[in-house]
Tab-separated table of C-alpha atoms in Angstrom:
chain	number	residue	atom	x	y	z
A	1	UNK	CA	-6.096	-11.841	13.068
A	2	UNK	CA	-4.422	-9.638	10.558
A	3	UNK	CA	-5.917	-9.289	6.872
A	4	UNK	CA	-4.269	-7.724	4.543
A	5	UNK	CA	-6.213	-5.456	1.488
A	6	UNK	CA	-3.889	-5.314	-1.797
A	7	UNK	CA	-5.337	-2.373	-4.177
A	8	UNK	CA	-5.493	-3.510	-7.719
A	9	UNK	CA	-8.091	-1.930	-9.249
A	10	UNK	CA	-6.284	0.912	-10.902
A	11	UNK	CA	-5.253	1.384	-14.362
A	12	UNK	CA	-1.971	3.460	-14.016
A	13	UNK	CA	-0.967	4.881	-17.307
A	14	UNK	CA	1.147	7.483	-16.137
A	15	UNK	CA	3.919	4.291	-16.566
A	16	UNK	CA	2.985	4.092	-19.947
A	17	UNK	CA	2.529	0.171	-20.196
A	18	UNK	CA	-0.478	-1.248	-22.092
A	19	UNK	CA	-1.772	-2.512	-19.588
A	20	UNK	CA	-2.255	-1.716	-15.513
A	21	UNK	CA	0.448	-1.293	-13.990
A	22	UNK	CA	0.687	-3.839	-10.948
A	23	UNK	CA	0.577	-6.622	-13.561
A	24	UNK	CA	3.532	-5.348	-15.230
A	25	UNK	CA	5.982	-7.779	-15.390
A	26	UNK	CA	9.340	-7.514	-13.780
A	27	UNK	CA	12.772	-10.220	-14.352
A	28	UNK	CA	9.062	-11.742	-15.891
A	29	UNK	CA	7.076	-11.140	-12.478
A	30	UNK	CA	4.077	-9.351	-11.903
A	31	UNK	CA	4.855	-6.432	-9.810
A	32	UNK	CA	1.330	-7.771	-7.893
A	33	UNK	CA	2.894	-10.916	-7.016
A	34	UNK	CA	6.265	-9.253	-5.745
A	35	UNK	CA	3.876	-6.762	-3.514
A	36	UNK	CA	1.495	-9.582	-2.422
A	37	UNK	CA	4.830	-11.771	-1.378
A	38	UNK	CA	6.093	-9.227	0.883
A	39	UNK	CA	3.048	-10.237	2.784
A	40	UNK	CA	3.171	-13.868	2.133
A	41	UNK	CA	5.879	-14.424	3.686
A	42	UNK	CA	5.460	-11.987	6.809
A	43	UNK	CA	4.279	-14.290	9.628
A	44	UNK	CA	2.067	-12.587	11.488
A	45	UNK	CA	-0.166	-11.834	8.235
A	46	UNK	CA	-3.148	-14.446	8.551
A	47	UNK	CA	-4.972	-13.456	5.161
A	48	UNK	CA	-4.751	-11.614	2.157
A	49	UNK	CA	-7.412	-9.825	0.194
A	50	UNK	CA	-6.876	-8.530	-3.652
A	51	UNK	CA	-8.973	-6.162	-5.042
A	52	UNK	CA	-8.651	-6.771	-8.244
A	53	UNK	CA	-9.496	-4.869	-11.909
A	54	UNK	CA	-12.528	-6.636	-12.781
A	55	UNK	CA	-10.557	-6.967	-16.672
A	56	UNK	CA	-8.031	-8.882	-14.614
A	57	UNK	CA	-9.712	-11.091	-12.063
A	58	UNK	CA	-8.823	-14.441	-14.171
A	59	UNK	CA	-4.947	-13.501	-14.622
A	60	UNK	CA	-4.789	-13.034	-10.759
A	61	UNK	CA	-6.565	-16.020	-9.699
A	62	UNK	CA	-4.238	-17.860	-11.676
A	63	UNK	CA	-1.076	-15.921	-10.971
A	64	UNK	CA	-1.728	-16.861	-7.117
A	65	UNK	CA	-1.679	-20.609	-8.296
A	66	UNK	CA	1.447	-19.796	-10.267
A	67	UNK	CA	3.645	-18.315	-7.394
A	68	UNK	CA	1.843	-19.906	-4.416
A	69	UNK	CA	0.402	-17.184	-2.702
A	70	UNK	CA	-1.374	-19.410	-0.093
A	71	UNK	CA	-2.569	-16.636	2.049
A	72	UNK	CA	-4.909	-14.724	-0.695
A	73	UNK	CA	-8.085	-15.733	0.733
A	74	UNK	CA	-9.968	-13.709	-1.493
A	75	UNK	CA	-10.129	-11.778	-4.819
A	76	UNK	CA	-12.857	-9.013	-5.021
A	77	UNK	CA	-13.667	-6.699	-7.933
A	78	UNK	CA	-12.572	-3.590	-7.711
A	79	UNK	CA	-14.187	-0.217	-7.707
A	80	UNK	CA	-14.750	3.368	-10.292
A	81	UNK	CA	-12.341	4.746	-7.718
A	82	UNK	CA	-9.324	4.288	-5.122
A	83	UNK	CA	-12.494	4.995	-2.263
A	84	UNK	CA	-15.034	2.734	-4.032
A	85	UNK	CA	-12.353	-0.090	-4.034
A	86	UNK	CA	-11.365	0.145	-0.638
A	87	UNK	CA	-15.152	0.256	0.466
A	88	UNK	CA	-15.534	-2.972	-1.973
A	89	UNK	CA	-12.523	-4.854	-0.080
A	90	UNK	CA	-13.522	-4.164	3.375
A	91	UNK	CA	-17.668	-4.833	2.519
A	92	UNK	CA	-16.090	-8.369	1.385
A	93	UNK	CA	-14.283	-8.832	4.889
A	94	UNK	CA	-18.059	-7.636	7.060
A	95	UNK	CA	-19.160	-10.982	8.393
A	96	UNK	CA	-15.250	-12.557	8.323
A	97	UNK	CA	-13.280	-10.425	10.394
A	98	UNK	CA	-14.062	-9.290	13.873
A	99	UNK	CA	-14.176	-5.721	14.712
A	100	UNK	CA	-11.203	-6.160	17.415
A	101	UNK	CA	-8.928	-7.972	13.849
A	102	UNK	CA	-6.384	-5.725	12.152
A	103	UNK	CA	-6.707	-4.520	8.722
A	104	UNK	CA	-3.516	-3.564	6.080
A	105	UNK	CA	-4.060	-1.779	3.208
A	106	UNK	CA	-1.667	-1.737	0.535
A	107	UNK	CA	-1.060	-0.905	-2.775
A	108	UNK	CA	-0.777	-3.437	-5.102
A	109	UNK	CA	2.363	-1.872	-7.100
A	110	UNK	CA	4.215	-0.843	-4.109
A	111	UNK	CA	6.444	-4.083	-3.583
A	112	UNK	CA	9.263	-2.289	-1.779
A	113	UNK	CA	7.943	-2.332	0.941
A	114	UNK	CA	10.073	-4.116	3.879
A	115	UNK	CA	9.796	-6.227	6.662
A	116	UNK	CA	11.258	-3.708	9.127
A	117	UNK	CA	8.317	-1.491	7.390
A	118	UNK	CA	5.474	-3.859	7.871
A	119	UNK	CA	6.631	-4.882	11.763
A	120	UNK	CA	6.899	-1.249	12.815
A	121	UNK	CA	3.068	-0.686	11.032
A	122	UNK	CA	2.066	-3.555	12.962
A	123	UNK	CA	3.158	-2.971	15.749
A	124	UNK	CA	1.820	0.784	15.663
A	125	UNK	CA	-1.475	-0.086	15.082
A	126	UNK	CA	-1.979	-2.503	17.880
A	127	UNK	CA	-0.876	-0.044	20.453
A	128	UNK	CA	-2.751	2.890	19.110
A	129	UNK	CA	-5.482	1.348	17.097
A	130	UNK	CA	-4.008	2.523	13.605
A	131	UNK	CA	-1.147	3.457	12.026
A	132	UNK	CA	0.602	4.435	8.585
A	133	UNK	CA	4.053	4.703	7.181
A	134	UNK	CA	5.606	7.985	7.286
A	135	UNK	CA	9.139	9.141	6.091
A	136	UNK	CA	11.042	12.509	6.818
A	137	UNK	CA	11.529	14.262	4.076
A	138	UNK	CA	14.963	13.895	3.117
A	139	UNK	CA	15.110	16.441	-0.110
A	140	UNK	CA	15.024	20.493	0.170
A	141	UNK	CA	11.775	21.416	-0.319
A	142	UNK	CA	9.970	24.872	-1.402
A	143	UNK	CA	6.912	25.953	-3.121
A	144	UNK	CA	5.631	25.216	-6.216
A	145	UNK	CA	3.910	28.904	-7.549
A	146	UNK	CA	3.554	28.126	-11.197
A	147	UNK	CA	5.773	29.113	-14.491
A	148	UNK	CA	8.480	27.009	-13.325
A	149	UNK	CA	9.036	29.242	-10.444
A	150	UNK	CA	9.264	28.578	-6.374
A	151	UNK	CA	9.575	31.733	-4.465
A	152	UNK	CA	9.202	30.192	-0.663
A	153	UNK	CA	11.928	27.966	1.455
A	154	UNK	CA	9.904	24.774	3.550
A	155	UNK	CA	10.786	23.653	6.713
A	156	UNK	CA	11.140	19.634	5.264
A	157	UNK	CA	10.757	19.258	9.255
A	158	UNK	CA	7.573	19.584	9.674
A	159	UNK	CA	6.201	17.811	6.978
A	160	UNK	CA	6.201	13.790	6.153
A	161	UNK	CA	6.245	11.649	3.374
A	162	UNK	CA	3.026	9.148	3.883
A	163	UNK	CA	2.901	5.295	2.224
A	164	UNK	CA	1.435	2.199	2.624
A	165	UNK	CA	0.769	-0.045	4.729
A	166	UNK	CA	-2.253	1.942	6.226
A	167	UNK	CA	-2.747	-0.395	9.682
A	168	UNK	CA	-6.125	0.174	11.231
A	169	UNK	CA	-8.111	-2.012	13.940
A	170	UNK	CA	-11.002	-3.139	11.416
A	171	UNK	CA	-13.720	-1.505	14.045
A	172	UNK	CA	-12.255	2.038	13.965
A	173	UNK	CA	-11.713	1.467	9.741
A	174	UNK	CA	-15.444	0.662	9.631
A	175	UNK	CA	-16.179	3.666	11.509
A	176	UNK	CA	-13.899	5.968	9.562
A	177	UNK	CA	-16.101	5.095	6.527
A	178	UNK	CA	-19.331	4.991	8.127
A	179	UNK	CA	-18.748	8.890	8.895
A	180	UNK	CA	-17.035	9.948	5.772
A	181	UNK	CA	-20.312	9.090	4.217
A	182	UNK	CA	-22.561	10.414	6.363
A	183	UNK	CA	-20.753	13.666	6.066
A	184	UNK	CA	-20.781	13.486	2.251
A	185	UNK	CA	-16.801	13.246	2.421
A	186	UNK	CA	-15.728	10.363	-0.695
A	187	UNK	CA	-16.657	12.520	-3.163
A	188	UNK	CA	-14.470	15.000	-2.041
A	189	UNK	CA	-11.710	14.664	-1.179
A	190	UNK	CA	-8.815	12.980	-2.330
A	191	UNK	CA	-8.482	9.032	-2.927
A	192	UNK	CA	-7.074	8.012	-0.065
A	193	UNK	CA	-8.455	6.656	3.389
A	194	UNK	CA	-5.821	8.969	5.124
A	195	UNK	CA	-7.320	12.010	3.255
A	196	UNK	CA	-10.153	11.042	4.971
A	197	UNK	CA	-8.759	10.861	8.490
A	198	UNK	CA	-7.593	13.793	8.007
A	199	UNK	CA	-10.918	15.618	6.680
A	200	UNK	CA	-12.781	13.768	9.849
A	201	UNK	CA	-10.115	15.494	12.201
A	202	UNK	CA	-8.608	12.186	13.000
A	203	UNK	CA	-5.222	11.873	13.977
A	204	UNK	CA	-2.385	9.917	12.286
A	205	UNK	CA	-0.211	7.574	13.955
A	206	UNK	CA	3.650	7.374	12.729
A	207	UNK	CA	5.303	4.148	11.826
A	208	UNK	CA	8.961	3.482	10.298
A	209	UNK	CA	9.057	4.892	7.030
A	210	UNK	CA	12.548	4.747	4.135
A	211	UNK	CA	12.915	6.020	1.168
A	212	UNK	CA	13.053	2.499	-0.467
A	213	UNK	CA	9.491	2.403	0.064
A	214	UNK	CA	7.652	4.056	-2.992
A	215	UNK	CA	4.621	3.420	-5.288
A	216	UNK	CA	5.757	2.160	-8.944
A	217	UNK	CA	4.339	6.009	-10.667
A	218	UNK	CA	6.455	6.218	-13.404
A	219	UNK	CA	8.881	4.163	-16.359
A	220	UNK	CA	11.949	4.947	-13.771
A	221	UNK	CA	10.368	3.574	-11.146
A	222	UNK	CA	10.297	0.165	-12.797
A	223	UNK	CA	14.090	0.456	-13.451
A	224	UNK	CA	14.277	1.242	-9.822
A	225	UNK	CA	12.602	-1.926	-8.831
A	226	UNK	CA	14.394	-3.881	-11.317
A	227	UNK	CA	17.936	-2.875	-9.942
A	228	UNK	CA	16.409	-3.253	-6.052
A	229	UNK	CA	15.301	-7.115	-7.068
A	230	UNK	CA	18.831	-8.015	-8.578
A	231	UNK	CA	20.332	-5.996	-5.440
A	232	UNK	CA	18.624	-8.469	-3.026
A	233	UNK	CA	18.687	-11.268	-5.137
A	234	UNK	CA	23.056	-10.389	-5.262
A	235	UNK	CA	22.654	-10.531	-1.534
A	236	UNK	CA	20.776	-13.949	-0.949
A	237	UNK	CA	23.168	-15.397	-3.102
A	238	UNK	CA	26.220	-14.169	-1.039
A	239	UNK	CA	24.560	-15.256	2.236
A	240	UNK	CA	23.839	-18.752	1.104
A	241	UNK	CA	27.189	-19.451	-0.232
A	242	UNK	CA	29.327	-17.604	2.582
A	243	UNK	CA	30.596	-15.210	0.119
């Protein structure tokens, strides 16, 4: 079985919409519902999970009605913080998964995110028990030292871009939480359960990654998604009429 946890608990103003910004609507779609589809309509996903802003747990219960997202088993409140959330969504799914299931977490305004994305993730994860997204780093890169100044050359080599889908075997997920607390690690370090990993000396296992595949940050990053829905929209058309 194969659950998948969509993060919607945040507020993201740095978009500067009056309200969060996964319910932003897009061509008059919530960017939730465009993220949540992705997964809809992947058939090896058995079940969704939302964790939802508590503000907004109404809206989304009726916006899966609206756009038939049949697979969103559950909607759970979300937490203070990214952490809190995630523990929230996988406390929900003790007692309904098993600990041999897979886990997905996403974030609920990253809808680019492909199929060719979400196979390689899966396929990752059952192999080596987990697995994330990762993307070479296509750009130059150098330092950032403050005053508008960089003053060092990076090898873009050696580093990668990481984004969701996180893929984990729901045991080892458990675990990873069970010892980030005991070692007094949520507090500390940055919101995200790879941060963790990382912190607990864990390693991190590579799937497919593009550059297509980015969290919705910013007010260009809805024009982004906005030209990428009309893009594939162009397409469907073309391949349904022969044209």
């Amino acid at each position: 079985m194969i659950t998948v946890i969509v993060l919607a608990g945040g507020v993201g103003s740095r978009v500067g919409a009056d309200i969060p910004k996964q319910f932003v609507e897009v061509l008059n779609k919530p960017i939730l519902a465009y993220t949540i589809e992705n997964f809809q309509n992947y058939s090896e996903i058995d079940a969704i999970e939302v964790v939802c802003h508590s503000s907004w747990i109404d809206y989304c219960e009726n916006m899966v009605c609206v756009y038939g997202l049949t697979k969103v088993k559950w909607i759970t409140p979300g937490g203070e913080t990214f952490q809190d959330s995630v523990m929230n969504g996988i406390n929900n799914l003790k007692g309904k998964m098993q600990e041999n299931d897979y886990v997905l977490i996403q974030y609920g305004a990253a809808p680019f995110t492909s199929d060719k994305i979400i196979s390689d993730v899966i396929q990752v994860m059952k192999r080596n028990g987990s697995s994330v997204s990762g993307t070479p780093c296509y750009q130059l890169m150098g330092s950032n030292d403050g005053n508008g100044v960089s003053k060092t050359w990076i090898d873009r080599d050696k580093y990668i871009q990481i984004a969701c889908p996180y893929g984990f075997k729901f045991g080892y997920l458990l675990d990873v939480y069970e010892r980030a607390t005991v070692q007094g690690l949520l507090e500390k370090i940055e919101p995200h359960t790879t941060s963790l990993m990382y912190a607990l000396g864990d390693e991190l296992q590579l799937a497919y990654g593009d550059q297509t595949n980015i969290k919705i940050t910013t007010k260009e990053d809805l024009d982004l998604f906005e030209g990428y829905v009309l893009m594939k929209r162009r397409k469907k058309a073309k391949s349904t009429t022969g044209g």
